[in-house]
Amino acid sequence: MSPAALEVIDKGSTSPAHPVPLLFVHGAWHAAWCWDEHFLDFFADRGYRAVAPSLQGHGNSAATKPLRALSIADYVSDVCAVAESLPTPPVVIGHSMGGFVVQKFLESRDIPAGVLMASAPPKGYLGSGLRWLRRHPWHFLKLSASGRSLAYVSTSSLARERFFSPHTPDDLVTSYAARLQEESARSGVDGLIALPRPKRVRAPLLVLGAGHDGAVTAAEVRATARAYGTEPEFFPDLGHNMMLEPGWQVVAERIHAWLGDRGF
């Protein structure tokens, strides 16, 4: 089957100070737009080439099969395709489900470094699913039966609970919630069984967490960092969508500094 035609937002260019491109991978229900709000311009303005694809079936990307059947392996293939289109191997930055995809990508790819932002942990989605079941049992049962989950994350109140901190302005939460779209049911199942293998990963990783994360717990962030032999860093005032929250600049600055320390 031929690869999907992917929407790719590509800004800036590499520079002597930052010769390695950055590849940003979005999470579930999102698309490349979540990086384009702030992060792509931030890094492009500092001399990086910053590239964000919409995974197939998301944003304006085509898909090789129905959305409900898209797997984590399909998403990894999308990241591979974009990475291989770049002149040099990129630093890969993944958020939430995108962090899970990045972990799977890194098992078989030798790249300079990676960043995991509020990432699903190597042990997968079981903890997240159980928390969802406890918080909203009827929602969880309905989405499990139908394979459709958008309705249970896309109202302003549910989006705030999962993605944003209590102090994020209502208008931002409402506008971002309206941009969410349906996610693959198959990818959710893969998050339980197609687990990353951290021992295969050689790239150094920066692992970041948020203090008001309604999707990933601090314990899961610590477990992710431990699996990759590093220490996590937390932003106590931010919610799960660290790249969209007011205060996103502190996250971008930390990534910028970490990359600079490594000559990227």
mmCIF file with all atom_site columns, N, CA and C in Angstrom, residues 152-165 173-174 176-178 180 214 240-241:
data_model
loop_
_atom_site.group_PDB
_atom_site.id
_atom_site.type_symbol
_atom_site.label_atom_id
_atom_site.label_alt_id
_atom_site.label_comp_id
_atom_site.label_asym_id
_atom_site.label_entity_id
_atom_site.label_seq_id
_atom_site.pdbx_PDB_ins_code
_atom_site.Cartn_x
_atom_site.Cartn_y
_atom_site.Cartn_z
_atom_site.occupancy
_atom_site.B_iso_or_equiv
_atom_site.pdbx_formal_charge
_atom_site.auth_seq_id
_atom_site.auth_comp_id
_atom_site.auth_asym_id
_atom_site.auth_atom_id
_atom_site.pdbx_PDB_model_num
ATOM 1  N N  . TYR A 1 152 ? -16.190 12.704 23.993 1.00 0.00 ? 152 TYR A N  1
ATOM 2  C CA . TYR A 1 152 ? -15.889 12.608 25.417 1.00 0.00 ? 152 TYR A CA 1
ATOM 3  C C  . TYR A 1 152 ? -14.623 13.368 25.802 1.00 0.00 ? 152 TYR A C  1
ATOM 4  N N  . VAL A 1 153 ? -14.079 14.126 24.836 1.00 0.00 ? 153 VAL A N  1
ATOM 5  C CA . VAL A 1 153 ? -12.937 15.003 25.132 1.00 0.00 ? 153 VAL A CA 1
ATOM 6  C C  . VAL A 1 153 ? -13.127 16.405 24.584 1.00 0.00 ? 153 VAL A C  1
ATOM 7  N N  . SER A 1 154 ? -14.161 16.643 23.784 1.00 0.00 ? 154 SER A N  1
ATOM 8  C CA . SER A 1 154 ? -14.206 17.871 22.985 1.00 0.00 ? 154 SER A CA 1
ATOM 9  C C  . SER A 1 154 ? -15.162 18.937 23.487 1.00 0.00 ? 154 SER A C  1
ATOM 10 N N  . THR A 1 155 ? -15.898 18.713 24.566 1.00 0.00 ? 155 THR A N  1
ATOM 11 C CA . THR A 1 155 ? -16.624 19.836 25.159 1.00 0.00 ? 155 THR A CA 1
ATOM 12 C C  . THR A 1 155 ? -15.629 20.686 25.940 1.00 0.00 ? 155 THR A C  1
ATOM 13 N N  . SER A 1 156 ? -15.990 21.916 26.227 1.00 0.00 ? 156 SER A N  1
ATOM 14 C CA . SER A 1 156 ? -15.069 22.793 26.953 1.00 0.00 ? 156 SER A CA 1
ATOM 15 C C  . SER A 1 156 ? -14.698 22.211 28.311 1.00 0.00 ? 156 SER A C  1
ATOM 16 N N  . SER A 1 157 ? -15.680 21.671 29.027 1.00 0.00 ? 157 SER A N  1
ATOM 17 C CA . SER A 1 157 ? -15.396 21.150 30.366 1.00 0.00 ? 157 SER A CA 1
ATOM 18 C C  . SER A 1 157 ? -14.532 19.895 30.311 1.00 0.00 ? 157 SER A C  1
ATOM 19 N N  . LEU A 1 158 ? -14.809 18.998 29.364 1.00 0.00 ? 158 LEU A N  1
ATOM 20 C CA . LEU A 1 158 ? -14.019 17.775 29.265 1.00 0.00 ? 158 LEU A CA 1
ATOM 21 C C  . LEU A 1 158 ? -12.623 18.060 28.723 1.00 0.00 ? 158 LEU A C  1
ATOM 22 N N  . ALA A 1 159 ? -12.517 18.997 27.782 1.00 0.00 ? 159 ALA A N  1
ATOM 23 C CA . ALA A 1 159 ? -11.195 19.361 27.273 1.00 0.00 ? 159 ALA A CA 1
ATOM 24 C C  . ALA A 1 159 ? -10.348 19.986 28.366 1.00 0.00 ? 159 ALA A C  1
ATOM 25 N N  . ARG A 1 160 ? -10.955 20.832 29.184 1.00 0.00 ? 160 ARG A N  1
ATOM 26 C CA . ARG A 1 160 ? -10.193 21.431 30.289 1.00 0.00 ? 160 ARG A CA 1
ATOM 27 C C  . ARG A 1 160 ? -9.731  20.350 31.258 1.00 0.00 ? 160 ARG A C  1
ATOM 28 N N  . GLU A 1 161 ? -10.608 19.437 31.589 1.00 0.00 ? 161 GLU A N  1
ATOM 29 C CA . GLU A 1 161 ? -10.263 18.385 32.541 1.00 0.00 ? 161 GLU A CA 1
ATOM 30 C C  . GLU A 1 161 ? -9.065  17.571 32.076 1.00 0.00 ? 161 GLU A C  1
ATOM 31 N N  . ARG A 1 162 ? -9.018  17.293 30.800 1.00 0.00 ? 162 ARG A N  1
ATOM 32 C CA . ARG A 1 162 ? -7.971  16.412 30.279 1.00 0.00 ? 162 ARG A CA 1
ATOM 33 C C  . ARG A 1 162 ? -6.724  17.156 29.828 1.00 0.00 ? 162 ARG A C  1
ATOM 34 N N  . PHE A 1 163 ? -6.910  18.300 29.168 1.00 0.00 ? 163 PHE A N  1
ATOM 35 C CA . PHE A 1 163 ? -5.807  18.921 28.448 1.00 0.00 ? 163 PHE A CA 1
ATOM 36 C C  . PHE A 1 163 ? -5.263  20.208 29.044 1.00 0.00 ? 163 PHE A C  1
ATOM 37 N N  . PHE A 1 164 ? -6.025  20.898 29.907 1.00 0.00 ? 164 PHE A N  1
ATOM 38 C CA . PHE A 1 164 ? -5.646  22.252 30.293 1.00 0.00 ? 164 PHE A CA 1
ATOM 39 C C  . PHE A 1 164 ? -5.655  22.439 31.807 1.00 0.00 ? 164 PHE A C  1
ATOM 40 N N  . SER A 1 165 ? -4.912  23.414 32.242 1.00 0.00 ? 165 SER A N  1
ATOM 41 C CA . SER A 1 165 ? -4.853  23.737 33.669 1.00 0.00 ? 165 SER A CA 1
ATOM 42 C C  . SER A 1 165 ? -6.092  24.540 34.068 1.00 0.00 ? 165 SER A C  1
ATOM 43 N N  . VAL A 1 173 ? -9.637  27.478 25.866 1.00 0.00 ? 173 VAL A N  1
ATOM 44 C CA . VAL A 1 173 ? -10.086 26.095 25.982 1.00 0.00 ? 173 VAL A CA 1
ATOM 45 C C  . VAL A 1 173 ? -11.176 25.806 24.956 1.00 0.00 ? 173 VAL A C  1
ATOM 46 N N  . THR A 1 174 ? -12.135 26.722 24.833 1.00 0.00 ? 174 THR A N  1
ATOM 47 C CA . THR A 1 174 ? -13.241 26.523 23.889 1.00 0.00 ? 174 THR A CA 1
ATOM 48 C C  . THR A 1 174 ? -12.743 26.464 22.451 1.00 0.00 ? 174 THR A C  1
ATOM 49 N N  . TYR A 1 176 ? -9.690  25.717 21.291 1.00 0.00 ? 176 TYR A N  1
ATOM 50 C CA . TYR A 1 176 ? -8.892  24.523 21.020 1.00 0.00 ? 176 TYR A CA 1
ATOM 51 C C  . TYR A 1 176 ? -9.750  23.261 21.039 1.00 0.00 ? 176 TYR A C  1
ATOM 52 N N  . ALA A 1 177 ? -10.720 23.198 21.934 1.00 0.00 ? 177 ALA A N  1
ATOM 53 C CA . ALA A 1 177 ? -11.611 22.031 21.971 1.00 0.00 ? 177 ALA A CA 1
ATOM 54 C C  . ALA A 1 177 ? -12.335 21.866 20.639 1.00 0.00 ? 177 ALA A C  1
ATOM 55 N N  . ALA A 1 178 ? -12.700 22.979 20.011 1.00 0.00 ? 178 ALA A N  1
ATOM 56 C CA . ALA A 1 178 ? -13.422 22.923 18.735 1.00 0.00 ? 178 ALA A CA 1
ATOM 57 C C  . ALA A 1 178 ? -12.556 22.384 17.596 1.00 0.00 ? 178 ALA A C  1
ATOM 58 N N  . LEU A 1 180 ? -10.383 19.803 17.948 1.00 0.00 ? 180 LEU A N  1
ATOM 59 C CA . LEU A 1 180 ? -10.098 18.388 18.141 1.00 0.00 ? 180 LEU A CA 1
ATOM 60 C C  . LEU A 1 180 ? -10.883 17.559 17.130 1.00 0.00 ? 180 LEU A C  1
ATOM 61 N N  . GLY A 1 214 ? -4.242  16.272 33.217 1.00 0.00 ? 214 GLY A N  1
ATOM 62 C CA . GLY A 1 214 ? -5.398  15.427 33.422 1.00 0.00 ? 214 GLY A CA 1
ATOM 63 C C  . GLY A 1 214 ? -5.350  14.129 32.646 1.00 0.00 ? 214 GLY A C  1
ATOM 64 N N  . HIS A 1 240 ? -1.798  19.449 30.507 1.00 0.00 ? 240 HIS A N  1
ATOM 65 C CA . HIS A 1 240 ? -1.299  18.437 29.586 1.00 0.00 ? 240 HIS A CA 1
ATOM 66 C C  . HIS A 1 240 ? -0.830  19.039 28.261 1.00 0.00 ? 240 HIS A C  1
ATOM 67 N N  . ASN A 1 241 ? -1.588  19.970 27.704 1.00 0.00 ? 241 ASN A N  1
ATOM 68 C CA . ASN A 1 241 ? -1.215  20.589 26.428 1.00 0.00 ? 241 ASN A CA 1
ATOM 69 C C  . ASN A 1 241 ? -0.202  21.698 26.660 1.00 0.00 ? 241 ASN A C  1
#
